[in-house]
Amino acid sequence: MEVIKQVSTIRQRVQALRCSGKSIGFVPTMGALHEGHLQLLQASAQENDVTICSIFINPTQFNNPDDYKLYPRTLGQDTELLKTVGCNVLFAPSSEEIYPQQQPLLQFSFGALEDVMEGERRPGHFNGVATIVSKLFHLVQPHRAYFGQKDLQQVAIVRQLVHTLSFDLELVCYPTVREEDGLAMSSRNTRLNTEQRQVAPTLYKALKLAEAQLRKQPVAKTKAEVAAYLTSVHGVELEYFEIADPSTLQPVQDVRKVQEVALCIAAVVGPVRLIDNILVNLNEV
């Protein structure tokens, strides 16, 4: 596996690959790799001639400076792990390489898509996501880019970005990978202590409770029951629970009018803010 840290070098490498007719799969990450990342990398290795993984903890998408400072940094461990899953190139640039002129001035707006959930509670977050994803897509020029469903709103934002800016690539989204107790795999999970780790799966339990209740009662009552359930769990502070359209992420008020909904949740467990979601086909029994 080749490790590249310079923007100029990755440009040259990608140009050579494309000139030789190689298909490129790309998995952008912020490191602290887990099984969810590895699933994406393995899929890319199967579907493309060359797989490139980026590891870059992007400062522009953190609206909380402490969150950025505490984000897990495990580049050495990640590098060894990448060698086992068919990754051909690791692109691990510094902030100076990506943002040579400090804070970027370009601003993105995604309208109603970022006015809810994560966008509403993390001002500037998706502008930072769109900035780094645009930069990486330009540098890596992938034929396919792989993302996980856990970051459902981020996937919707990137899909809109690809459409609006006419990136010539296929966006591939894979289902969330979970621990045996249902907790969605996340790099942030490493910051949970033993007690917090035992509590964290209640987010998934809340989603499954909502799925069951939503088939037999109104949206408002289901949301109230989820809130009541999590309020009763010591160590979990619910930030939001939303029942939304999977494409637009706008709130759904009456599930009788739709076929599928996204159940989305965010909560703070100890020092860590966690998100999760599931898609529910309401026609399935």
Short mmCIF file of N, CA, C and O in Angstrom, two decimals, residues 26 105 142 151 221 224 243 256 276:
data_model
loop_
_atom_site.label_atom_id
_atom_site.label_comp_id
_atom_site.label_asym_id
_atom_site.label_seq_id
_atom_site.Cartn_x
_atom_site.Cartn_y
_atom_site.Cartn_z
N PHE A 26 -13.22 5.08 -3.86
CA PHE A 26 -12.72 6.02 -2.85
C PHE A 26 -13.56 5.93 -1.58
O PHE A 26 -14.79 5.96 -1.62
N LEU A 105 -13.15 30.46 2.16
CA LEU A 105 -14.18 31.49 2.10
C LEU A 105 -15.45 31.01 1.41
O LEU A 105 -16.53 31.57 1.60
N PRO A 142 -12.59 9.90 -8.12
CA PRO A 142 -13.03 8.50 -8.11
C PRO A 142 -14.14 8.21 -9.10
O PRO A 142 -14.91 9.10 -9.48
N ASP A 151 -24.45 7.97 8.80
CA ASP A 151 -24.48 9.41 8.58
C ASP A 151 -25.47 9.73 7.46
O ASP A 151 -25.09 10.25 6.40
N LYS A 221 -47.50 10.48 19.11
CA LYS A 221 -47.48 9.59 20.27
C LYS A 221 -46.21 8.76 20.29
O LYS A 221 -45.63 8.51 21.36
N ALA A 224 -43.35 10.86 21.52
CA ALA A 224 -43.47 11.08 22.97
C ALA A 224 -43.00 9.85 23.75
O ALA A 224 -42.33 9.98 24.78
N ILE A 243 -38.88 11.61 12.81
CA ILE A 243 -39.43 10.69 11.82
C ILE A 243 -39.51 11.47 10.52
O ILE A 243 -40.26 12.45 10.42
N ARG A 256 -49.35 7.36 7.31
CA ARG A 256 -50.31 6.72 6.40
C ARG A 256 -50.14 7.22 4.97
O ARG A 256 -50.62 6.60 4.02
N ASP A 276 -27.71 7.99 15.21
CA ASP A 276 -28.07 6.70 14.63
C ASP A 276 -29.35 6.88 13.83
O ASP A 276 -30.06 7.89 13.97
#
